[in-house]
């Protein structure tokens, strides 16, 4: 995790944002991210992000749940402690379907949410740097990362040319840390970075 | 850009349809000669059971297309507009197969063979305590009256819905107000259809036509189960036609997004069907009361001797549940023409088998009759559906282009 | 990529007024950021008092045993299990709205899903109370879980529908909570970034889990929502199905019928929507959200009510018919003598059920009635009374006269503590709902923004030109956006 230098621009219309994203990519800029207040269909593809595999993970969790239920009940009722319930066979599959189904759903749902939180680094008390608080309100914030080769002035002008407003240079921590939003907390390497600057 | 609005059935298409009908007619004739004309009541019943099975199954399937239209109309759906003329054309088969099925049902009901509907036997009707008790419902007059009413009602209301749709082709709606009125008008007729549908398909008709084959047995779930079975097959048939038309360069505005949603319907309703099947089976298995379990012993019992239909049952179960669950779960398979065609065919066949195992353990409890004949009979109805649907498709433009929701369908995204 | 936001003008707008994204944020956050109104305080305090009475009732029951309830032989399940099924049923609408309507892409769900999901969770919490306290020796409640124990280990009976319930209800609660909360994250982040007070910054900062609105996160969020919706749809069916199994696996006349699973589900959705109406008709007024929960939303939900009410009606008639048709004398007796017969001890409850659930919703065939808020509110209450009686009819009329006529004479009336427990769950439910409506956005902000430019009033007016285009022109302009 490190503090890096970024150039940000705000967009207010999807119709302006899309061509801008495409153009920025084509011109070789490194798009760090685009922050939006709601999901915009197709933006991930426009940015060249690959599809998420969250579904596959969910499928695997689900199968795990099914086999856990089936395996455990089979073991408990046919091997560990056989009991005669209403003259039914010990291996009474129809009666186990409900629990097998419930555990499938439970494992899949819990597993996927945890995976989602892990992948997106979401948890209580997690704090991250924000580029613009309005990105959870009404503004799409495009963030370009500055590399060694980036010409700041040129990039600022480029973003402006794409229709971005309020174009600025920002130094931000890219990772997360434990902290509270009502207090300014120390970021990992902020101090060192600022000093070196 | 101009679009190919008018479907023209090719010679090949009609040829296949007619060939299938001929083959089917031959199979029916063969079945009649070898079974139906014999003196043995069981052999006769086997002939009528084949006709009953196929006519009722395919009637419910084509009628499900109209249910699809009415349900989406009531829900103010827009996505299906791009291919709405397809289910419309399929539903045009209802009066044709309805007439055939009606005749078959009435002949079975009033004929001299009582192996299918035991309750029609005049001796049993007077001696069997259950039949005496049930006579208020299981009697020939009511059976005939309700059957005729049902088929006429489906046909007339379906015709009305199609008329409403075609009305716009010549005369576009002038204003927003007119469009709202039009949608409202559609909603009213669709609601009428749904009401009739719920009083027939979702309740009384499966009891009369199918459940009364096992006249001592009863299950409240039966009709909903029958509905689920025929509806998923109906969606499969719609899908097949959509794919066929796409492959022949029709339906320009229908794309894999629409196919994806049809695939979702097949997926979801396959699971729904399984859910209803499981609920019915599990409850009867669990409480284990002899008057109820008798139905499933013949179909899913433990021994081959007790349940000759177990093989067919499990085959059908794999086709109707496991295959859609595993194959249609993936997004890409719902958007793939080949996979979706394969699945639609499989589902149509699977639910045909489902109806088979609902009907045949009645007249033939000890062994599964030679099923090849039944395939033959099915071909007749398949050919008939092809022929009539082809004609109906050609009668109107393939795009209901003046419908207020059609543009939504064009930019539909799943 | 289709940038075009188009929707037929025949469809009424889902967001009224002249709104842009920022205005949406302002409108929905306002009730959260403002001081609670006097009305809120009154409602909250009343709920808290009811809750307190419920706690007292349960305390009495635990201290002196289930004998404090008027359960008797043969009525071992009375109000408590009736209430349990009733609350679980109500807890179905939320997931239905969020999940099934999401899969069916019904745009109107965005206005009501958040509140409905919250309601679901609170209703399931209330429902869970009943079987737990009904155990009597509630400190042993954990016996229902399959854990290694010193009794063998003796496992729970996995073949019992009551155990399936344990799994179903807890899974349903967990998944609903996850679904609801994952949907809330972006909106909590919105509140966090707007917060001015210290506590609000801290609270929403923790609650929002550090959400930023990154495109990658949204992509995963969308996938998660869709899969959770896909999982919740069969889940919501399974829960009431399993509740119905509690009855239907038995050999009690009136309980053992195969249509119970789907008919219970339909009834659950029916009562759930009625409860959503009850809450939202009030909420939209009190919080000033009439532009987001419009008359259109009320109209559509009333349509769902008349639909599900009629499905339930078909099921009632099917059951009644099949009780006769089955030629099983016990089954027919249970229906004819214990239910339909108005002169029988509980005959009145059957007819209340029929009147409230099947007959009265039929007025929603009329558009005027669907759009009348007073009628809607009144009907929503009536439906829930009817649905309570449905469970009461099923439970009590089936078991108050069992196979032994010598046990017939007892007439079951609840005791004050039984009623108090029920009232207490209302306290719990509304206390939670009041807190929710104060501290959380009752409408999904991000989702409203998502549909704003397609279904917002202002934007729809701008679509007139598109509306007049012919299909061919329209397709040429916009149809090829696909996959680009």
Coordinates of C-alpha atoms in Angstrom, one line a residue, chain C residues 22-455:
Chain C
X22 CA -28.5 15.1 -6.3
X23 CA -32.1 15.8 -5.6
X24 CA -32.8 12.1 -5.2
X25 CA -30.0 11.9 -2.6
X26 CA -31.4 15.0 -0.8
X27 CA -34.9 13.8 -0.8
X28 CA -34.2 10.3 0.5
X29 CA -31.6 11.3 3.0
X30 CA -33.6 14.2 4.5
X31 CA -35.7 12.0 6.9
X32 CA -32.5 10.4 8.1
X33 CA -30.7 13.6 8.7
X34 CA -33.5 15.6 10.1
X35 CA -34.7 15.4 13.7
X36 CA -37.4 12.8 14.2
X37 CA -40.9 14.3 14.1
X38 CA -43.3 14.2 16.9
X39 CA -45.3 11.6 15.0
X40 CA -42.3 9.4 15.0
X41 CA -41.8 9.7 18.7
X42 CA -45.4 8.9 19.4
X43 CA -45.3 5.9 17.2
X44 CA -42.0 4.7 18.6
X45 CA -43.1 5.1 22.2
X46 CA -46.3 3.2 21.6
X47 CA -44.3 0.4 19.9
X48 CA -41.9 0.3 22.9
X49 CA -44.8 0.0 25.3
X50 CA -46.3 -2.9 23.3
X51 CA -42.9 -4.5 23.3
X52 CA -42.6 -4.1 27.0
X53 CA -46.0 -5.8 27.5
X54 CA -44.8 -8.6 25.2
X55 CA -41.8 -9.0 27.4
X56 CA -44.0 -9.2 30.5
X57 CA -46.2 -11.8 28.8
X58 CA -43.3 -14.0 27.8
X59 CA -41.8 -13.6 31.3
X60 CA -45.0 -14.9 32.8
X61 CA -45.0 -17.8 30.5
X62 CA -41.4 -18.7 31.2
X63 CA -41.7 -18.3 34.9
X64 CA -44.9 -20.3 35.3
X65 CA -44.7 -22.5 32.3
X66 CA -46.8 -22.9 29.2
X67 CA -49.7 -23.6 31.4
X68 CA -50.1 -19.8 31.4
X69 CA -51.4 -20.3 27.9
X70 CA -54.8 -21.8 27.4
X71 CA -53.5 -24.6 25.2
X72 CA -55.2 -27.8 25.9
X73 CA -55.5 -31.3 24.7
X74 CA -56.1 -31.5 21.7
X75 CA -55.2 -28.0 20.9
X76 CA -51.4 -28.1 21.5
X77 CA -50.8 -25.4 18.9
X78 CA -53.0 -22.4 19.3
X79 CA -52.2 -18.7 18.9
X80 CA -48.5 -19.1 19.2
X81 CA -48.1 -21.3 16.1
X82 CA -50.8 -19.3 14.3
X83 CA -48.8 -16.2 15.0
X84 CA -45.6 -17.9 13.9
X85 CA -46.9 -18.9 10.5
X86 CA -48.6 -15.5 10.1
X87 CA -45.4 -13.6 10.8
X88 CA -43.3 -15.9 8.6
X89 CA -45.8 -15.3 5.9
X90 CA -45.5 -11.6 6.2
X91 CA -41.8 -12.0 6.0
X92 CA -42.1 -13.2 2.4
X93 CA -42.9 -10.1 0.5
X94 CA -39.6 -8.4 1.0
X95 CA -37.6 -11.1 -0.6
X96 CA -40.2 -11.6 -3.2
X97 CA -40.1 -7.9 -4.1
X98 CA -36.3 -7.8 -4.1
X99 CA -35.5 -11.1 -5.6
X100 CA -38.3 -12.3 -7.9
X101 CA -39.1 -8.8 -9.2
X102 CA -35.4 -8.1 -9.7
X103 CA -35.2 -11.2 -11.8
X104 CA -38.3 -10.2 -13.7
X105 CA -36.9 -6.7 -14.0
X106 CA -39.9 -4.9 -12.7
X107 CA -38.8 -1.4 -12.4
X108 CA -41.3 -0.4 -9.8
X109 CA -39.6 -2.6 -7.2
X110 CA -36.9 0.1 -6.6
X111 CA -39.3 2.3 -4.8
X112 CA -40.4 -0.2 -2.3
X113 CA -37.8 -2.9 -2.0
X114 CA -35.6 -1.5 0.8
X115 CA -38.5 -1.0 3.2
X116 CA -40.0 -4.4 2.2
X117 CA -36.7 -6.2 2.9
X118 CA -36.3 -4.5 6.2
X119 CA -39.9 -5.5 7.1
X120 CA -39.1 -9.1 6.1
X121 CA -36.2 -9.3 8.5
X122 CA -38.3 -7.8 11.4
X123 CA -41.2 -10.1 10.6
X124 CA -38.9 -13.2 10.6
X125 CA -37.5 -12.0 13.9
X126 CA -41.0 -11.9 15.3
X127 CA -41.9 -15.2 13.8
X128 CA -38.9 -16.9 15.4
X129 CA -40.1 -15.9 18.9
X130 CA -43.1 -18.2 18.8
X131 CA -41.6 -21.7 18.4
X132 CA -38.7 -20.7 20.7
X133 CA -40.9 -19.6 23.6
X134 CA -43.4 -22.3 22.9
X135 CA -40.7 -24.8 23.9
X136 CA -41.5 -23.9 27.5
X137 CA -38.1 -24.8 28.9
X138 CA -36.6 -22.2 26.6
X139 CA -33.1 -22.5 28.1
X140 CA -32.9 -25.8 26.3
X141 CA -33.8 -24.3 23.0
X142 CA -30.3 -25.1 21.6
X143 CA -31.3 -28.7 21.7
X144 CA -32.8 -28.2 18.2
X145 CA -29.3 -27.8 16.8
X146 CA -27.3 -30.8 15.7
X147 CA -24.3 -30.6 17.9
X148 CA -22.1 -33.3 19.4
X149 CA -23.6 -34.0 22.9
X150 CA -23.3 -36.3 25.8
X151 CA -26.5 -38.1 25.1
X152 CA -24.9 -40.5 22.7
X153 CA -24.3 -38.3 20.7
X154 CA -28.0 -38.4 19.9
X155 CA -28.7 -36.4 16.8
X156 CA -31.8 -34.3 16.1
X157 CA -34.4 -35.9 13.9
X158 CA -33.5 -34.8 10.4
X159 CA -36.7 -36.4 9.2
X160 CA -38.9 -34.1 11.1
X161 CA -40.5 -31.0 9.4
X162 CA -40.1 -29.1 12.6
X163 CA -36.3 -29.5 12.3
X164 CA -36.5 -28.5 8.6
X165 CA -38.1 -25.3 9.9
X166 CA -35.1 -24.6 12.1
X167 CA -32.9 -24.8 9.1
X168 CA -35.3 -23.0 6.8
X169 CA -36.1 -20.0 9.1
X170 CA -32.5 -19.5 10.2
X171 CA -31.2 -19.7 6.6
X172 CA -33.9 -17.4 5.4
X173 CA -33.2 -14.9 8.1
X174 CA -29.4 -15.0 7.4
X175 CA -29.8 -14.7 3.7
X176 CA -32.4 -11.9 3.9
X177 CA -30.1 -10.0 6.2
X178 CA -27.1 -10.4 3.9
X179 CA -29.2 -9.4 0.9
X180 CA -30.6 -6.4 2.6
X181 CA -27.3 -5.2 4.1
X182 CA -25.3 -5.7 0.9
X183 CA -27.8 -3.6 -0.9
X184 CA -27.6 -1.0 1.8
X185 CA -23.8 -0.5 1.7
X186 CA -23.7 2.1 -1.1
X187 CA -26.5 4.1 0.5
X188 CA -24.8 4.0 3.8
X189 CA -21.7 5.3 2.1
X190 CA -23.8 8.2 0.7
X191 CA -25.0 9.0 4.2
X192 CA -21.5 8.8 5.5
X193 CA -20.1 11.2 2.9
X194 CA -22.9 13.7 3.7
X195 CA -22.7 13.3 7.4
X196 CA -22.0 16.5 9.4
X197 CA -22.5 15.4 12.9
X198 CA -19.7 13.4 14.6
X199 CA -21.9 10.4 15.6
X200 CA -23.3 10.1 12.1
X201 CA -19.8 10.1 10.6
X202 CA -18.7 7.4 13.0
X203 CA -21.9 5.4 12.7
X204 CA -22.3 5.4 9.0
X205 CA -18.5 5.2 8.6
X206 CA -18.6 1.8 10.4
X207 CA -21.8 0.7 8.8
X208 CA -20.7 1.5 5.2
X209 CA -17.8 -0.9 5.5
X210 CA -15.6 1.5 3.6
X211 CA -17.6 1.5 0.4
X212 CA -16.2 3.8 -2.3
X213 CA -18.2 3.2 -5.4
X214 CA -15.4 1.8 -7.5
X215 CA -16.5 0.4 -10.8
X216 CA -14.9 -3.0 -10.0
X217 CA -16.8 -3.1 -6.7
X218 CA -20.1 -2.2 -8.5
X219 CA -19.5 -5.0 -10.9
X220 CA -19.1 -7.5 -8.2
X221 CA -22.0 -6.0 -6.3
X222 CA -24.2 -6.4 -9.3
X223 CA -23.1 -10.0 -9.6
X224 CA -23.7 -10.6 -5.9
X225 CA -27.1 -9.1 -6.0
X226 CA -28.2 -11.1 -9.0
X227 CA -27.0 -14.4 -7.5
X228 CA -28.4 -13.6 -4.1
X229 CA -31.7 -12.8 -5.9
X230 CA -31.5 -16.1 -7.7
X231 CA -30.8 -18.0 -4.5
X232 CA -33.5 -16.1 -2.6
X233 CA -36.2 -16.9 -5.1
X234 CA -36.3 -20.6 -4.4
X235 CA -35.4 -19.9 -0.8
X236 CA -38.5 -17.8 -0.2
X237 CA -40.6 -20.6 -1.8
X238 CA -38.8 -23.2 0.4
X239 CA -39.4 -21.4 3.6
X240 CA -43.2 -21.4 3.5
X241 CA -43.2 -24.7 1.8
X242 CA -41.4 -26.2 4.8
X243 CA -43.7 -24.4 7.2
X244 CA -46.6 -26.0 5.3
X245 CA -44.9 -29.4 5.6
X246 CA -45.2 -29.0 9.4
X247 CA -48.9 -29.6 8.8
X248 CA -49.1 -31.5 5.5
X249 CA -46.8 -34.4 6.4
X250 CA -49.2 -35.3 9.2
X251 CA -52.3 -37.5 8.9
X252 CA -54.6 -34.9 10.4
X253 CA -57.7 -34.2 8.3
X254 CA -57.5 -30.7 6.9
X255 CA -53.7 -30.7 7.2
X256 CA -52.6 -33.5 5.0
X257 CA -53.1 -32.1 1.5
X258 CA -50.6 -31.9 -1.3
X259 CA -51.4 -28.3 -2.5
X260 CA -50.3 -26.9 0.8
X261 CA -46.7 -25.9 -0.3
X262 CA -47.5 -23.6 -3.2
X263 CA -50.7 -22.4 -1.6
X264 CA -48.9 -21.4 1.6
X265 CA -46.4 -19.5 -0.5
X266 CA -49.1 -17.7 -2.4
X267 CA -50.8 -16.8 0.9
X268 CA -47.5 -15.6 2.3
X269 CA -46.9 -13.3 -0.6
X270 CA -50.4 -12.1 -0.3
X271 CA -50.1 -11.2 3.4
X272 CA -46.6 -9.8 2.9
X273 CA -47.7 -7.4 0.3
X274 CA -50.6 -6.3 2.4
X275 CA -48.2 -5.5 5.2
X276 CA -45.9 -3.6 2.8
X277 CA -49.0 -1.6 1.8
X278 CA -49.9 -0.9 5.4
X279 CA -46.4 0.4 6.2
X280 CA -45.7 2.3 2.9
X281 CA -49.0 4.1 2.8
X282 CA -48.0 5.6 6.1
X283 CA -44.3 5.9 5.5
X284 CA -44.6 7.8 2.2
X285 CA -46.9 10.3 3.9
X286 CA -44.9 10.8 7.1
X287 CA -41.5 11.0 5.5
X288 CA -42.7 13.0 2.5
X289 CA -41.7 10.4 -0.1
X290 CA -44.8 10.5 -2.2
X291 CA -42.7 11.2 -5.3
X292 CA -40.8 8.0 -5.0
X293 CA -43.5 5.7 -3.6
X294 CA -46.1 6.9 -6.0
X295 CA -49.7 6.0 -6.4
X296 CA -48.4 3.8 -9.3
X297 CA -46.5 1.7 -6.8
X298 CA -49.6 1.3 -4.6
X299 CA -51.6 0.4 -7.7
X300 CA -49.2 -2.3 -8.8
X301 CA -49.0 -3.8 -5.4
X302 CA -52.7 -3.9 -5.2
X303 CA -52.7 -5.9 -8.4
X304 CA -50.4 -8.4 -6.8
X305 CA -52.7 -8.6 -3.9
X306 CA -55.7 -9.3 -6.0
X307 CA -53.7 -11.9 -8.0
X308 CA -52.3 -13.7 -5.0
X309 CA -55.7 -13.4 -3.2
X310 CA -57.3 -15.2 -6.1
X311 CA -54.7 -17.9 -6.2
X312 CA -55.3 -18.5 -2.5
X313 CA -59.0 -18.6 -3.3
X314 CA -58.5 -21.2 -6.0
X315 CA -56.5 -23.2 -3.5
X316 CA -59.2 -22.9 -0.8
X317 CA -61.8 -24.1 -3.3
X318 CA -59.5 -26.9 -4.5
X319 CA -59.0 -28.1 -0.9
X320 CA -62.7 -28.0 -0.2
X321 CA -63.5 -29.7 -3.4
X322 CA -60.9 -32.4 -2.9
X323 CA -62.1 -33.0 0.7
X324 CA -65.4 -34.0 -0.8
X325 CA -64.0 -35.7 -3.9
X326 CA -61.5 -37.8 -1.9
X327 CA -64.3 -39.7 -0.4
X328 CA -62.4 -39.8 2.9
X329 CA -65.0 -39.3 5.6
X330 CA -62.6 -37.7 8.1
X331 CA -61.4 -35.2 5.6
X332 CA -64.9 -34.3 4.5
X333 CA -66.0 -34.0 8.1
X334 CA -63.2 -31.6 8.9
X335 CA -64.2 -29.3 6.1
X336 CA -67.9 -29.6 6.2
X337 CA -68.6 -29.7 9.9
X338 CA -65.6 -27.9 11.4
X339 CA -65.1 -25.2 8.9
X340 CA -67.9 -24.5 6.4
X341 CA -70.6 -25.1 8.9
X342 CA -71.2 -21.6 10.3
X343 CA -73.0 -23.0 13.3
X344 CA -70.0 -25.1 14.4
X345 CA -67.9 -23.7 17.2
X346 CA -65.3 -22.3 14.9
X347 CA -67.3 -22.0 11.7
X348 CA -67.2 -18.2 12.0
X349 CA -63.4 -18.2 11.6
X350 CA -63.6 -20.0 8.3
X351 CA -66.0 -17.4 6.9
X352 CA -63.9 -14.5 8.1
X353 CA -61.0 -16.1 6.3
X354 CA -63.0 -16.5 3.1
X355 CA -64.4 -13.0 3.3
X356 CA -61.2 -11.2 4.0
X357 CA -58.9 -13.2 1.7
X358 CA -61.0 -14.2 -1.3
X359 CA -63.9 -11.9 -1.5
X360 CA -62.7 -8.5 -0.3
X361 CA -59.5 -8.2 -2.5
X362 CA -61.7 -8.6 -5.5
X363 CA -62.5 -4.9 -5.3
X364 CA -59.0 -4.3 -6.6
X365 CA -60.2 -5.3 -10.0
X366 CA -61.2 -1.7 -10.1
X367 CA -58.6 0.9 -10.8
X368 CA -60.3 3.5 -8.7
X369 CA -60.1 1.3 -5.7
X370 CA -56.5 0.3 -6.3
X371 CA -55.5 4.0 -6.4
X372 CA -57.4 5.0 -3.3
X373 CA -55.1 5.2 -0.3
X374 CA -57.8 4.9 2.3
X375 CA -59.2 1.8 0.6
X376 CA -55.7 0.4 0.2
X377 CA -54.9 0.9 3.8
X378 CA -58.1 -0.5 5.1
X379 CA -57.8 -3.5 2.7
X380 CA -54.3 -4.2 3.7
X381 CA -55.4 -4.5 7.3
X382 CA -58.3 -6.7 6.3
X383 CA -56.1 -9.0 4.3
X384 CA -53.8 -9.5 7.2
X385 CA -56.7 -10.2 9.5
X386 CA -57.9 -12.8 7.0
X387 CA -54.5 -14.3 6.7
X388 CA -54.2 -14.6 10.4
X389 CA -57.5 -16.4 10.4
X390 CA -56.4 -18.7 7.6
X391 CA -53.7 -20.1 9.9
X392 CA -56.1 -20.1 12.8
X393 CA -58.6 -22.1 10.8
X394 CA -56.0 -24.6 9.6
X395 CA -54.5 -25.1 13.0
X396 CA -57.5 -24.9 15.4
X397 CA -60.4 -26.3 13.3
X398 CA -58.3 -29.3 12.4
X399 CA -57.2 -30.3 15.9
X400 CA -60.0 -29.2 18.2
X401 CA -62.0 -32.2 17.0
X402 CA -59.6 -35.1 16.5
X403 CA -60.3 -38.7 15.9
X404 CA -61.6 -39.2 19.5
X405 CA -65.0 -37.6 19.9
X406 CA -64.6 -37.8 23.7
X407 CA -62.0 -35.0 23.5
X408 CA -64.3 -32.7 21.5
X409 CA -65.9 -30.5 24.0
X410 CA -63.1 -28.1 24.8
X411 CA -63.3 -24.7 23.3
X412 CA -60.0 -22.9 23.0
X413 CA -59.7 -19.3 24.0
X414 CA -56.4 -17.6 24.4
X415 CA -55.2 -16.3 27.8
X416 CA -54.1 -12.8 28.3
X417 CA -50.5 -13.8 28.1
X418 CA -51.0 -15.5 24.8
X419 CA -52.6 -12.4 23.4
X420 CA -49.9 -10.3 25.2
X421 CA -47.1 -12.2 23.5
X422 CA -48.7 -11.6 20.1
X423 CA -49.1 -7.9 20.9
X424 CA -45.6 -7.8 22.0
X425 CA -44.3 -9.0 18.6
X426 CA -46.1 -6.0 17.1
X427 CA -44.1 -3.9 19.5
X428 CA -40.9 -5.6 18.4
X429 CA -41.8 -5.3 14.7
X430 CA -42.8 -1.6 14.9
X431 CA -39.9 -0.6 17.2
X432 CA -37.5 -2.1 14.7
X433 CA -39.3 -0.5 11.8
X434 CA -39.3 3.0 13.4
X435 CA -35.6 2.7 14.2
X436 CA -35.0 1.6 10.6
X437 CA -37.0 4.4 9.1
X438 CA -35.1 6.9 11.3
X439 CA -31.5 5.7 10.8
X440 CA -31.5 4.1 7.3
X441 CA -32.7 5.3 4.0
X442 CA -36.1 3.7 3.5
X443 CA -35.7 3.8 -0.3
X444 CA -32.7 2.4 -2.2
X445 CA -31.0 5.6 -3.3
X446 CA -28.6 4.0 -5.8
X447 CA -31.3 2.0 -7.4
X448 CA -33.6 5.0 -7.8
X449 CA -30.7 6.8 -9.5
X450 CA -30.2 3.8 -11.7
X451 CA -33.8 4.0 -13.1
X452 CA -34.1 7.8 -12.9
X453 CA -33.2 8.7 -16.4
X454 CA -35.5 6.0 -17.8
X455 CA -38.5 6.2 -15.5

